[in-house]
Coordinates of C-alpha atoms and ligand atoms in Angstrom, one line a residue:
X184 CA 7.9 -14.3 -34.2
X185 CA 9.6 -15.1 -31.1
X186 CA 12.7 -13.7 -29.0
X187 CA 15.3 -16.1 -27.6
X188 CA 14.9 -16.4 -24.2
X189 CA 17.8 -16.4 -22.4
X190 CA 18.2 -18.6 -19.2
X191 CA 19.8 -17.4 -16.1
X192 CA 21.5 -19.3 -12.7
X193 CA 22.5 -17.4 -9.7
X194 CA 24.4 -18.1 -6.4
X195 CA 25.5 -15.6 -3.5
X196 CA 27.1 -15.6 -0.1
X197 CA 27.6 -12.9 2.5
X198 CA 29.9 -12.8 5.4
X199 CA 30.9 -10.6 8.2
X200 CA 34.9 -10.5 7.5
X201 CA 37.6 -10.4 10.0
X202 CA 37.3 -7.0 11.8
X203 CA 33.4 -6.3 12.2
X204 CA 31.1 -7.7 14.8
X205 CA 28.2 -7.5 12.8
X206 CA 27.2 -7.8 9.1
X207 CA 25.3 -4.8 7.7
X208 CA 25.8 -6.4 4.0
X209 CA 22.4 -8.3 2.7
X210 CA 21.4 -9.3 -0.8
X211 CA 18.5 -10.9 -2.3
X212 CA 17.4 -13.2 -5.8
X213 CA 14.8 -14.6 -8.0
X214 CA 16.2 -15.9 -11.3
X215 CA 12.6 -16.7 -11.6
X216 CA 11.4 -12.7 -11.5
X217 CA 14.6 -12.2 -12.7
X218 CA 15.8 -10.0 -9.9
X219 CA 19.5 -9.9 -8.1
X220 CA 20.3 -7.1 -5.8
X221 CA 22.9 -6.5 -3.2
X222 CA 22.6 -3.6 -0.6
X223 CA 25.6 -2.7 1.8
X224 CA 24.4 -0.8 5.1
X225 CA 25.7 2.6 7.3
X226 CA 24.4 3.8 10.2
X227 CA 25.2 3.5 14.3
X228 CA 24.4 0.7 15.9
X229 CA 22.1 -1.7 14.4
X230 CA 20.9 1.1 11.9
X231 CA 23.4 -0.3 8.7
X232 CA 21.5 -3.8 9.6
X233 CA 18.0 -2.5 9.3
X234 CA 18.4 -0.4 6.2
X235 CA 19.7 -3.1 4.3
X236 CA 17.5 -5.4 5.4
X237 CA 14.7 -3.2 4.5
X238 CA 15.9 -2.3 1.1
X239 CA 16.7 -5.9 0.2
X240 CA 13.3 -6.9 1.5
X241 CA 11.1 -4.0 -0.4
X242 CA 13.0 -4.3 -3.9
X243 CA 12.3 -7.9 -3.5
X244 CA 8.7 -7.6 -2.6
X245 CA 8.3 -4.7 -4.8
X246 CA 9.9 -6.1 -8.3
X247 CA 8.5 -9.6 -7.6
X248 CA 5.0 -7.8 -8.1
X249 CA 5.5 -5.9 -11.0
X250 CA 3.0 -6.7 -13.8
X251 CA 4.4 -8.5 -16.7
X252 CA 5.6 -6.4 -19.2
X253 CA 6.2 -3.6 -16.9
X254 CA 9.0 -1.5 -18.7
X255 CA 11.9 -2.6 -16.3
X256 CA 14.0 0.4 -15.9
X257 CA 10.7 2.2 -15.1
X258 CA 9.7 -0.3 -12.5
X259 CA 12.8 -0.6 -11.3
X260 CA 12.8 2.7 -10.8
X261 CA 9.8 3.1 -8.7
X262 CA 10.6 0.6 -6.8
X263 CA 13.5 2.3 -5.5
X264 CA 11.7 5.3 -5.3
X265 CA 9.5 3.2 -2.4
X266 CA 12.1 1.6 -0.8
X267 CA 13.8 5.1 -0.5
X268 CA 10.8 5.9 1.1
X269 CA 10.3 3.5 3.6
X270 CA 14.0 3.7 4.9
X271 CA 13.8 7.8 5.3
X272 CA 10.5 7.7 6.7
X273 CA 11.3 4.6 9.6
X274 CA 14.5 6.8 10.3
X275 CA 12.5 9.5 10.8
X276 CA 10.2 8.3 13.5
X277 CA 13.3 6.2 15.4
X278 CA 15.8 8.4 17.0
X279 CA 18.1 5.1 17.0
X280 CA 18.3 4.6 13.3
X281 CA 18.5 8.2 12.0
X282 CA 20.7 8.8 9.6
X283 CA 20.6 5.0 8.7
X284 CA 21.0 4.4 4.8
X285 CA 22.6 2.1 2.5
X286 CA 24.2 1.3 -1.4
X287 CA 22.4 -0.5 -3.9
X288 CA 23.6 -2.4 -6.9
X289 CA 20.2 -4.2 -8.9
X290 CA 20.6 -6.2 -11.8
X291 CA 16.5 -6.6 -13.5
X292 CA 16.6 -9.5 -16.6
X293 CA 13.6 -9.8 -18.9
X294 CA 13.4 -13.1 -21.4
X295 CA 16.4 -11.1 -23.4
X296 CA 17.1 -7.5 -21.5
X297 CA 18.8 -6.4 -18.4
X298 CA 19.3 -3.4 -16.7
X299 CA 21.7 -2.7 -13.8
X300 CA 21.2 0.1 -11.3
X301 CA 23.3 1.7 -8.5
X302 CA 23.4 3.9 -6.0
X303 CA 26.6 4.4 -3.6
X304 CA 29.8 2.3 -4.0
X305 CA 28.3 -1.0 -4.3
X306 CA 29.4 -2.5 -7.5
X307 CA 28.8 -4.5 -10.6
X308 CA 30.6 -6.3 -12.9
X309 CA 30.7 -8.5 -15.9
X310 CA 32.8 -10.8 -17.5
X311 CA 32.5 -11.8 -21.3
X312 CA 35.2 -13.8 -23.0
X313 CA 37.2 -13.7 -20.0
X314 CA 37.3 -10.0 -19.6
X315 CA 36.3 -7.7 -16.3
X316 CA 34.5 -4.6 -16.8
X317 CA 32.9 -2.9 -14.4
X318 CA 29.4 -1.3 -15.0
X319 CA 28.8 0.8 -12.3
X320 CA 30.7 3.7 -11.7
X321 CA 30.9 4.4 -7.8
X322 CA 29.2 7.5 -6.2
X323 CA 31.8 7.9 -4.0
X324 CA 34.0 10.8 -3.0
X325 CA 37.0 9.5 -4.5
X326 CA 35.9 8.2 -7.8
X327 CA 34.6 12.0 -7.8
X328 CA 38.4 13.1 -7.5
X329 CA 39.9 10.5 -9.2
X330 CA 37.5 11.4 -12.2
X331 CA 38.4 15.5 -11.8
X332 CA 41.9 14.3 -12.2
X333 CA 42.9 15.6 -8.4
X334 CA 44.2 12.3 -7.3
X335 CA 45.1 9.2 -9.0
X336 CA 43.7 5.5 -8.4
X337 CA 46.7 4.5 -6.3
X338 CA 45.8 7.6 -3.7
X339 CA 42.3 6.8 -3.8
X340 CA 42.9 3.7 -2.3
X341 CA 44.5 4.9 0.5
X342 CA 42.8 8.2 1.2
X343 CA 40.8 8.7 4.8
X344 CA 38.1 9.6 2.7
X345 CA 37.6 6.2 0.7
X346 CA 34.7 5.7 3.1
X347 CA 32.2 8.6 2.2
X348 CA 30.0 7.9 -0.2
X349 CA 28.2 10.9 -2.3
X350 CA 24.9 8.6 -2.7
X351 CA 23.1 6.5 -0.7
X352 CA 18.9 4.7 -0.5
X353 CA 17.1 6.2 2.5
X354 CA 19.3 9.2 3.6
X355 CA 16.9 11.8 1.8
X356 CA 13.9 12.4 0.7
X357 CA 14.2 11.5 -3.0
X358 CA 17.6 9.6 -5.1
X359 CA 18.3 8.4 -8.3
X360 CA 19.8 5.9 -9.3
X361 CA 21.8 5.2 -11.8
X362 CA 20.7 3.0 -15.0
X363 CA 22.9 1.1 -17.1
X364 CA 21.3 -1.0 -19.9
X365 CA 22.7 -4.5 -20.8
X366 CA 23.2 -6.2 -24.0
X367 CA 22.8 -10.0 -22.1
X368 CA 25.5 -12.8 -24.5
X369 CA 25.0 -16.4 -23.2
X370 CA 28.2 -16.6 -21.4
X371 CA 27.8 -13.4 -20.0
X372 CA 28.9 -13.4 -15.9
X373 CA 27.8 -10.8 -13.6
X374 CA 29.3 -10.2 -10.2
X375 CA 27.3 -8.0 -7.7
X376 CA 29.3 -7.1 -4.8
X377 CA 30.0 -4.9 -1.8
X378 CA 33.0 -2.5 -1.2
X379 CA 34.5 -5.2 1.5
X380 CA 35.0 -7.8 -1.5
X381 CA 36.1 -4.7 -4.0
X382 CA 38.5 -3.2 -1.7
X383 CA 40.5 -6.3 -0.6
X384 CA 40.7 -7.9 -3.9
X385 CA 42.2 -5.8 -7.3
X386 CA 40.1 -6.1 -10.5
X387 CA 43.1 -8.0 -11.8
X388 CA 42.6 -10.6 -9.2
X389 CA 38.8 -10.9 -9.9
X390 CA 38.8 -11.1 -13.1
X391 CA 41.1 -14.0 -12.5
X392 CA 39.4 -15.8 -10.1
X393 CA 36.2 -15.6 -11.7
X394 CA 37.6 -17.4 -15.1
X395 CA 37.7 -20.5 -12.5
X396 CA 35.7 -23.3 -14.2
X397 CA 33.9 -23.5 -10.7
X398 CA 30.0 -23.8 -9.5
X399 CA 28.4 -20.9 -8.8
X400 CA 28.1 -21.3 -5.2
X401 CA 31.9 -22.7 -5.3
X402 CA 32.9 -19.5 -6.7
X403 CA 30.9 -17.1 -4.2
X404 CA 32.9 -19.1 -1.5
X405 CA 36.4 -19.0 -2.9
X406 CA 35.7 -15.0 -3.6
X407 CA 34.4 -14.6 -0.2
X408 CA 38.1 -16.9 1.3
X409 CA 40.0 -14.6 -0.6
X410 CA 38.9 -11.3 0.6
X411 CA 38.7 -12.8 4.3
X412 CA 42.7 -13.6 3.6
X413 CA 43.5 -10.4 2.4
X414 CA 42.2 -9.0 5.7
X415 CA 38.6 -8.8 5.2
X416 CA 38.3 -5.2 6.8
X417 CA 34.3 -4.9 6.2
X418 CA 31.6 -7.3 5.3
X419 CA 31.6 -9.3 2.3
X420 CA 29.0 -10.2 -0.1
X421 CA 29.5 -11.3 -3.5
X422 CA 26.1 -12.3 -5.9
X423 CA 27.4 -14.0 -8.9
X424 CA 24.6 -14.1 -11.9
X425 CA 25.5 -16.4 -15.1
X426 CA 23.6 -15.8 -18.8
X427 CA 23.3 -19.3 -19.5
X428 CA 21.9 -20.8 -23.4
X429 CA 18.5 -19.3 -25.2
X430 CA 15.9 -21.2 -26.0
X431 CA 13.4 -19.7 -29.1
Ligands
CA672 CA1 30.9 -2.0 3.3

């Protein structure tokens, strides 16, 4: 007996916004290993840069590699364990990029499973029959006191401290992520992003835009143009990740 197997197409764009000078945002993707990931940097100088960078290119490496039939959320796992690793332990021996860190959302598809995983505000989302829901649920200080009932969404978007984040790959020793399993419908569109796309454009909006009969890449763009009108405060990246039809 077979499972249907359930095909997947991909497209993502990064870009630095209005206000920055550099992009710290970096993403990666295989639809053939079946691995989408998008990481959002901090850190002085070029520190954001490297730690992104790094993560992006270890997760990538890492989940590439895994042995077939691997159980994902384990591997997945691990692999962030490593990547965790390698970002603390280069900002330990470089006075330049200590401190450095970064978020991580990471969507991992089997023939007929996915997992998503996050640390930090990085997000992800899907749409299914033209509705938005958001997976992930930010570590952030605000979702923290928004979910403690001490302030309420509309403050948390304009507190000073919408910037800290509670959780973040390479600032310590050891993280966890969290794991969110997925029940994949053909249909099914998933939007990886960074806090510069999530911040400038309401979930109303996205959910929205995303219902635009549009290419993938076509989308990426007009999500990107849209949070660059709004103001684009940060750096942008946007991974867009469509369950397509199943084949026996
Ligand atoms: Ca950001």
């Amino acid at each position: 007996m077979s499972s249907a197997v359930i095909h997947y197409s991909a497209a993502a764009c990064t870009d630095r916004g209005r206000k920055r000078s550099s992009n710290e945002d970096a993403f990666g993707f295989s639809v053939d290993h079946g691995v989408f990931v998008v990481c959002d940097g901090m850190g002085g100088a070029a520190a954001g840069e490297v730690a992104s960078a790094l993560a992006v290119d270890e997760l990538m490496r890492l989940l590439k590699e895994r042995s077939a039939g691997a159980p994902l959320p384990e591997a997945a796992e691990q692999a962030i364990m490593a990547a965790n690793g390698t970002i603390f332990t280069r900002a330990a021996r470089n006075p330049k990029l200590s401190g450095m860190g970064t978020t991580l959302v990471l969507l991992l598809a089997n023939a007929d499973r996915a997992w998503m995983l996050n640390i930090g505000d990085s997000r992800g989302y899907r749409l299914r029959g033209g509705k938005l829901e958001q997976i992930t649920v930010d570590h952030s200080l605000v979702e923290e006191q928004v979910r403690s009932g001490r302030i309420n969404l509309a403050e948390a978007k304009r507190s000073p401290l919408r910037n800290v984040i509670t959780r973040a790959l390479g600032t310590q020793p050891t993280v966890t992520a969290d794991v969110f399993p997925l029940e994949i419908e053909p249909g099914d569109l998933f939007l990886l992003c960074s806090d510069g796309l999530t911040r400038e454009l309401s979930d109303d909006l996205l959910e929205s835009m995303l219902r635009l009969d549009l290419k993938l890449e076509a989308l990426c763009e007009r999500l990107i143009g849209a949070a660059n009108n709004a103001g684009g405060h940060d750096n942008i990246t946007c991974l867009l990740l469509r369950a397509g039809g199943t084949t026996q």
